XYZ file of C-alpha atoms in Angstrom:
401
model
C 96.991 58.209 -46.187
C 97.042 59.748 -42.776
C 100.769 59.490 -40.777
C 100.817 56.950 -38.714
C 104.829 57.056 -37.552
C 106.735 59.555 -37.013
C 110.135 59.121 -36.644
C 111.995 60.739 -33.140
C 114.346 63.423 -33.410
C 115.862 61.991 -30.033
C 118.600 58.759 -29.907
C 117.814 55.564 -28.255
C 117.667 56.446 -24.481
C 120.559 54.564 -22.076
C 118.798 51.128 -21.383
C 119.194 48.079 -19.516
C 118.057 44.699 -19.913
C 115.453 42.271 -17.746
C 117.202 39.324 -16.637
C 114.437 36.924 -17.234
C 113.932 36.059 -20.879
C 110.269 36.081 -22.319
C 108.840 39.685 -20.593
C 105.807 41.305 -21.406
C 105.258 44.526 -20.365
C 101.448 44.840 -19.522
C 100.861 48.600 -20.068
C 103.473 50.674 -22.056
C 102.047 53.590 -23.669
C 102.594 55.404 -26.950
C 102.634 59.579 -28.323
C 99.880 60.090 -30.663
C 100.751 62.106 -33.664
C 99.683 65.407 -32.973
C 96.799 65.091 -36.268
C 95.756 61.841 -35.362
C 92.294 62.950 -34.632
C 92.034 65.531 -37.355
C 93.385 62.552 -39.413
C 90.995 59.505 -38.324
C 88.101 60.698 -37.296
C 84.969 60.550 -38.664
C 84.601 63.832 -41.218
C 81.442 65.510 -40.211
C 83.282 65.522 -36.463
C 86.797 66.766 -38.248
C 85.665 70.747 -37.218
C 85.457 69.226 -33.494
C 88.855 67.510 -33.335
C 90.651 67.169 -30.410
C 94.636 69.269 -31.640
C 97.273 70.531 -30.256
C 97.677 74.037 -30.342
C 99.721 77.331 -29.139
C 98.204 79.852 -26.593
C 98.948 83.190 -26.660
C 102.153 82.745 -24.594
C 103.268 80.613 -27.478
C 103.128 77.152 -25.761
C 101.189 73.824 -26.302
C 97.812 73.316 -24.909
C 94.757 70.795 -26.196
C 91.588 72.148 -27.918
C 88.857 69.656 -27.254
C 85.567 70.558 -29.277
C 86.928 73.616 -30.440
C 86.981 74.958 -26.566
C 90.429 75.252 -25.238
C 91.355 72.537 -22.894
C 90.871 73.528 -19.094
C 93.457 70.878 -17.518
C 95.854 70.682 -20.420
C 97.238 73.576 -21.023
C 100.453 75.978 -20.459
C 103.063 73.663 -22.133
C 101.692 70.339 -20.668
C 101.550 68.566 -23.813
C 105.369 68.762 -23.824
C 105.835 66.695 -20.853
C 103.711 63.755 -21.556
C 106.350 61.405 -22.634
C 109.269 63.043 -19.832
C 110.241 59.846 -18.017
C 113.139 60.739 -16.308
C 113.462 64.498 -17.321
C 114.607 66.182 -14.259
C 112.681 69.288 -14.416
C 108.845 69.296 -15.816
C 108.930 72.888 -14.776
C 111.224 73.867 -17.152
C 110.362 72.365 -19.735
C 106.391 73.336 -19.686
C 107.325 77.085 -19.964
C 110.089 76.615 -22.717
C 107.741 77.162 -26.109
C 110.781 75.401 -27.697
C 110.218 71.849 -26.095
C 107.441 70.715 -27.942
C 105.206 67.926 -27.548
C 106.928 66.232 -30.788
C 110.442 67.968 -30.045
C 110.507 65.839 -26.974
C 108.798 62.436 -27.677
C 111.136 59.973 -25.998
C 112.675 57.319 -29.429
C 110.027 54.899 -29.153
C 106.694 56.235 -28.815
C 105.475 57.728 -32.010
C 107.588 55.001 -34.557
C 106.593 51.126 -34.226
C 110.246 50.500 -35.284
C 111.687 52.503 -32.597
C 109.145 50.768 -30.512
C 110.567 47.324 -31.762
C 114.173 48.005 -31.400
C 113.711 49.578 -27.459
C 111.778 45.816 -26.715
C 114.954 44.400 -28.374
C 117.165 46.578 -26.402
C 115.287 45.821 -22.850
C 115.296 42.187 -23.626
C 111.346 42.872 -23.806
C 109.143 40.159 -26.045
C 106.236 42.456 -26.427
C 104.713 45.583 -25.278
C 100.386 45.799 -24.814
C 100.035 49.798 -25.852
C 97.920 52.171 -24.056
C 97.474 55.810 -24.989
C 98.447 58.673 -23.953
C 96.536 62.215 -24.967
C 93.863 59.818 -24.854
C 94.330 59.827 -21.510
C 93.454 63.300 -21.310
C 90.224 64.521 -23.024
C 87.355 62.183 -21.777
C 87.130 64.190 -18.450
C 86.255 67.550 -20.464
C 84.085 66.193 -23.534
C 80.548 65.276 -22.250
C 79.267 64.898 -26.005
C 78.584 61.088 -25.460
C 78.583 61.200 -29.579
C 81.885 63.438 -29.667
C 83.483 61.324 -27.125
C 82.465 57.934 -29.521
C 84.055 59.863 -32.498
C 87.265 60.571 -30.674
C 87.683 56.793 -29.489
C 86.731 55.043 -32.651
C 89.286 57.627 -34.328
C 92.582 56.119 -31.832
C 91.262 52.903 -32.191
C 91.494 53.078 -35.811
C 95.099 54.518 -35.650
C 96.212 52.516 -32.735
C 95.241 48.966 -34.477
C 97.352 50.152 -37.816
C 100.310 51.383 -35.919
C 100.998 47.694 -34.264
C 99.559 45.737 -37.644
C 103.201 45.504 -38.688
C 104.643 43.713 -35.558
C 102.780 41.210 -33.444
C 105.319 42.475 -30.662
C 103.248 45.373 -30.538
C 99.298 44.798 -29.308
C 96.779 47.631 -29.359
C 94.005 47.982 -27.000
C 91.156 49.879 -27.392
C 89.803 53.010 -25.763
C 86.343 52.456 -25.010
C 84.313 55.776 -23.608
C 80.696 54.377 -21.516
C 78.956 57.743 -22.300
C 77.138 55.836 -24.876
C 77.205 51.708 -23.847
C 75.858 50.564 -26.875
C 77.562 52.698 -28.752
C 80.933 51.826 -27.169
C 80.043 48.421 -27.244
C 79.753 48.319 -31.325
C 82.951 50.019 -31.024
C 84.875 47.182 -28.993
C 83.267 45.077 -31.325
C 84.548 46.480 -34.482
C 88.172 47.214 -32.575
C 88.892 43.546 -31.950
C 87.427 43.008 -35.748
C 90.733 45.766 -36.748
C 93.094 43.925 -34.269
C 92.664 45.286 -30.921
C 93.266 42.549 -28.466
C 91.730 44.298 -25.015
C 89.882 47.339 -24.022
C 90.039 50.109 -21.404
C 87.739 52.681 -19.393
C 88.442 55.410 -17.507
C 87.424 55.359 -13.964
C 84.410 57.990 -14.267
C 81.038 58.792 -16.412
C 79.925 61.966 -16.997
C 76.503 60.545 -15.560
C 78.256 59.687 -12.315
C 77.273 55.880 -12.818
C 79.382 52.979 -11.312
C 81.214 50.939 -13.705
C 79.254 48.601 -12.286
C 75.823 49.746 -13.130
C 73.580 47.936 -15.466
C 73.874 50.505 -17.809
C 77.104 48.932 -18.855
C 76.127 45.833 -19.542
C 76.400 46.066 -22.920
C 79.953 46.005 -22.474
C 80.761 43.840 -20.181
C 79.081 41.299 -22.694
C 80.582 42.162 -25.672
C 84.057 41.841 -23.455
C 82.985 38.537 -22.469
C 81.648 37.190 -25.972
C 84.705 38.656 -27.936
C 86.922 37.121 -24.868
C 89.617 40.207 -24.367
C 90.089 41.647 -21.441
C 88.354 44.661 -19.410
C 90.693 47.132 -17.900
C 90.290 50.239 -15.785
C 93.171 52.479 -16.461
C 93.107 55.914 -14.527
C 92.804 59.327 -16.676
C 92.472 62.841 -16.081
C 89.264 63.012 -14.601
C 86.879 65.843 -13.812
C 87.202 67.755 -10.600
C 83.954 66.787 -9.110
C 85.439 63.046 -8.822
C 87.830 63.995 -6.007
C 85.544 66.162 -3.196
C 86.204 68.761 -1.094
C 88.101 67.138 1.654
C 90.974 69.534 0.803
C 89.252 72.523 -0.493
C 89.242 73.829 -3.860
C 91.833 73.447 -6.264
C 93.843 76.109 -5.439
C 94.473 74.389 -1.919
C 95.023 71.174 -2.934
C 97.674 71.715 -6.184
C 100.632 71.998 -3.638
C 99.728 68.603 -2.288
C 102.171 66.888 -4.536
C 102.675 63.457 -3.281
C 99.071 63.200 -2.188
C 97.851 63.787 -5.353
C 100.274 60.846 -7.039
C 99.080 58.251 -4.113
C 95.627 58.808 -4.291
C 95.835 59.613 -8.780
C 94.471 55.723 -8.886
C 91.397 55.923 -6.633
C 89.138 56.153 -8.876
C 89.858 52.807 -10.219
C 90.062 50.935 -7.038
C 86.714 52.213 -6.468
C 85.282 51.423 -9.507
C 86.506 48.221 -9.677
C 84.837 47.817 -6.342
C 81.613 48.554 -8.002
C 81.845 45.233 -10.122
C 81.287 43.316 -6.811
C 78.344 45.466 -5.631
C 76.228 44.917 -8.732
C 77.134 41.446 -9.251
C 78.649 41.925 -12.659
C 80.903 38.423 -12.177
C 77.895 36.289 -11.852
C 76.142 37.883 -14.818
C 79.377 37.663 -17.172
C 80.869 34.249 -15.634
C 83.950 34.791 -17.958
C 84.292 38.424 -18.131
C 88.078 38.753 -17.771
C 88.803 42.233 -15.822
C 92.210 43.661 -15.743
C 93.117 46.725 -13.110
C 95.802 49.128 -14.758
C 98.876 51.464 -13.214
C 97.408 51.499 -9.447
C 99.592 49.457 -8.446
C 99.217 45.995 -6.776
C 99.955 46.311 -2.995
C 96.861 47.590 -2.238
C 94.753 44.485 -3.349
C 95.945 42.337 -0.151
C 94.069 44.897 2.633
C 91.534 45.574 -0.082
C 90.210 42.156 -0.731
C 90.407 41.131 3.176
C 88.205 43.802 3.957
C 85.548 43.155 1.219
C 85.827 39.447 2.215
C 85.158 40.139 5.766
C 82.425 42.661 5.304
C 80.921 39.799 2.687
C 80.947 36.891 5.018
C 80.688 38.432 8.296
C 78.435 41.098 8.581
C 74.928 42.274 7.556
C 76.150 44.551 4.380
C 77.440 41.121 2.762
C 73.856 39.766 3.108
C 72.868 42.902 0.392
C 75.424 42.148 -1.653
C 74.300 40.425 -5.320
C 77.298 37.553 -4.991
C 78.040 34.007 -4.990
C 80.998 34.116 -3.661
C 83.257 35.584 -1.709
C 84.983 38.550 -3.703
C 88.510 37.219 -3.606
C 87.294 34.026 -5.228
C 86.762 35.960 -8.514
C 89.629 37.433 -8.431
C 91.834 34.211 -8.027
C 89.768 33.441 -11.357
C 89.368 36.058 -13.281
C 91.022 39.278 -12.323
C 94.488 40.387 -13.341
C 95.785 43.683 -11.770
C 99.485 44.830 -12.943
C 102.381 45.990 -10.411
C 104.768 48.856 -10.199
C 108.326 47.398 -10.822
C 109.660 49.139 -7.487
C 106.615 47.292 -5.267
C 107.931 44.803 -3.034
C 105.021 43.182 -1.210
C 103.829 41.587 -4.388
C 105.675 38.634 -4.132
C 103.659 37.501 -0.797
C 100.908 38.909 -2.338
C 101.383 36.514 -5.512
C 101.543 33.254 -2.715
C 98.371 34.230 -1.344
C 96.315 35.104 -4.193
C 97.771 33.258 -7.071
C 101.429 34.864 -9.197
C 98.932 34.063 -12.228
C 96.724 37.328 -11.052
C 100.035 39.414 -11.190
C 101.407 41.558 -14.297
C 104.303 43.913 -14.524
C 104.109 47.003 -16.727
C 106.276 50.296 -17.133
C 104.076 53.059 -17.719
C 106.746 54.579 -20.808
C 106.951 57.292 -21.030
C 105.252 58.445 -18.453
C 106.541 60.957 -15.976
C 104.933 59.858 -12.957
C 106.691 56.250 -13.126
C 110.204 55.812 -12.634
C 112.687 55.663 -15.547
C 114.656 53.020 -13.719
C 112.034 50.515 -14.397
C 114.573 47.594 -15.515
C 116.204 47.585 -12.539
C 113.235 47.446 -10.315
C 111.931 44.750 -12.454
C 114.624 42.414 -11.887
C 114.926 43.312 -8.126
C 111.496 42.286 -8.030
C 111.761 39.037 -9.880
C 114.616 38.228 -8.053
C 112.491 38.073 -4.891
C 109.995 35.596 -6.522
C 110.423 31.372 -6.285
C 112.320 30.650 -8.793
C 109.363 28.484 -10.512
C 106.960 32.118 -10.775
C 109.431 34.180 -12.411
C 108.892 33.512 -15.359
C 104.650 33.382 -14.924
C 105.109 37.548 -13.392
C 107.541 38.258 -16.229
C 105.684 37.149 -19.241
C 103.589 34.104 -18.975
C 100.117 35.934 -17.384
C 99.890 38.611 -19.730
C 100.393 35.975 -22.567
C 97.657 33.738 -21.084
C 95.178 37.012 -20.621
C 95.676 38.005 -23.908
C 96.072 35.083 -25.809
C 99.555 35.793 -27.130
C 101.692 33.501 -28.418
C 105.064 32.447 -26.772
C 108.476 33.651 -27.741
C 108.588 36.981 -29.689
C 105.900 36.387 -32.683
């Protein structure tokens, strides 16, 4: 049998607990074991495995179809799970911190996993992946890029079989929809209790295209939830406004702000081609983009909807922000602190909270953000932003399972 935890040679990091009992956290992430897709995928794509392997410097880089990766490379692989780690630099050149030398306790062992909920005072984690993440922007093999989802999948739903604290969701790729579609169908069959897509098609066409149909209704008829979750994404995605890459990689903080475009825009597409109306209970979830942004966002689409010629084009029934008071869920950074009025105005049921471990880019002080941000909510919402919408969204039970 393939390894499917792998125990961390780090301690339990320092934690803190959430104040409010009952918490889901609404996207927490795992480390994939390094052979996971040598391990799981289908055998005549085994010679076309994404790995992890050492350059000529002697770090870590990704080979994806048996090319080299292009945007994973010089040590990268060792930072994936550095929440907190004051210096990425450092430790991307060091050929001694490894991708499994420095997985964060946790994130390769459901165990671990178990015991860090128990030590957050968290009921359960829904788990995302993490090299997954990485690859779809660079494999444009829509068969290659089924392979490589239906092999996480497959790992992903075994890893959490042993604790219903732990839910997998499924990576879905759209280079193939009918393909992808089978797949979500046969994930939910293994256990997977949602789906995600990354924010871009090789083919350049909106997640909101026909094309995806396919999709959307097997979401809808298997009644999990949709969610756009940003990735690495090819280079063509993000223009020229700034110049070419070698112009724009200094531009630190603009490249964090604007890392979640991509799904704010395609989520935007789901209004344009009327995909609500065609899947009346398609439930569509928008991951690590935050939630501040939805306020201005839905005003303006409202306004140019009931006010102006452009909304007379537009394939809808209603106004946009009807839909999602019905049946859109978007999660929120702990350290936001808008989203309370946003919560009054739109509904606190539309609201999640998630973590983003282990991830670098989020911050490690999570838990106390979290309850600084309850703590601003009505006393009567806390505990529906804590725990209660995830469990509603996807259909978990109360208490800890």
């Amino acid at each position: 049998m393939p390894t499917t935890f792998i125990e961390s040679r780090k301690a339990l990091h320092e934690t803190h607990r959430i104040a409010v009992d009952g918490a889901v956290d609404a996207d927490g992430h795992i480390l994939e074991p390094p052979t996971l897709w040598e391990d799981y995928i289908d055998p005549k794509f085994r010679d076309r495995a994404l790995r992890i392997v050492i350059d000529e410097n002697g770090l870590e880089e990704l080979e994806l179809d048996g090319r080299r990766s292009v945007m994973a490379r010089n040590g990268m692989p060792s930072t994936l799970g550095a929440m907190g780690d004051p210096d990425l630099a450092a430790m991307q050149k060091d050929p001694e911190r490894t991708y499994l030398a420095e997985a964060p306790y946790g994130t390769m062992h459901a165990g671990e996993r178990v015991a860090m909920l128990d030590a957050e005072n968290i009921d359960i984690a829904i788990l995302y992946t993490t090299v997954g993440l990485l690859w779809e922007a660079e494999v444009t093999d829509p068969a290659l890029a089924q392979a490589y989802t239906t092999a996480y999948n497959r790992w992903i739903t075994e890893f959490c079989a042993g604790s219903p604290r732990l839910v997998p969701t499924a990576h879905i790729s759209l280079s193939d929809p009918l393909a992808a579609a089978r797949e979500l169908e046969r994930a939910v069959d293994a256990g997977a209790k949602g789906a995600y897509v990354c924010p871009f098609t090789h083919a350049g066409l909106p997640l909101g295209h026909p094309a995806h149909d396919p999709v959307f209704a097997a979401a809808q008829d298997l009644d999990v939830p949709f969610a756009i979750h940003p990735t690495f994404e090819p280079q063509w995605t993000k223009g020229t406004r700034m110049g070419d890459w070698q112009n724009v990689k200094q531009l630190r903080l603009l490249a964090s702000v604007q890392a979640s475009d991509g799904v704010r825009h395609q989520f935007t597409t789901l209004f344009d081609y009327g995909v609500f109306d065609k899947f009346p209970t398609l439930k569509v979830l928008v991951l690590e983009s935050g939630g501040g942004w939805i306020g201005y966002w839905l005003d303006r689409i409202d306004a140019v909807y009931g006010h102006t010629f452009i909304g007379e084009r537009v394939p809808l029934e209603h106004k946009p922000s009807d839909y999602f008071r019905e049946r859109i869920w978007i999660s929120c950074d702990p350290d936001e602190r808008t989203i309370p009025s946003l919560a009054e105005r739109f509904g606190v049921e539309r609201f999640l909270w998630a973590s983003d471990f282990p991830h670098a880019d989020h911050t490690p002080e999570y838990v106390h953000d979290l309850n600084d941000l309850v703590a601003s909510f009505p006393d009567h919402d806390r505990a529906k932003f804590t725990g209660d919408n995830a469990r509603a969204l996807f259909g978990l039970p109360s208490g800890r399972g």
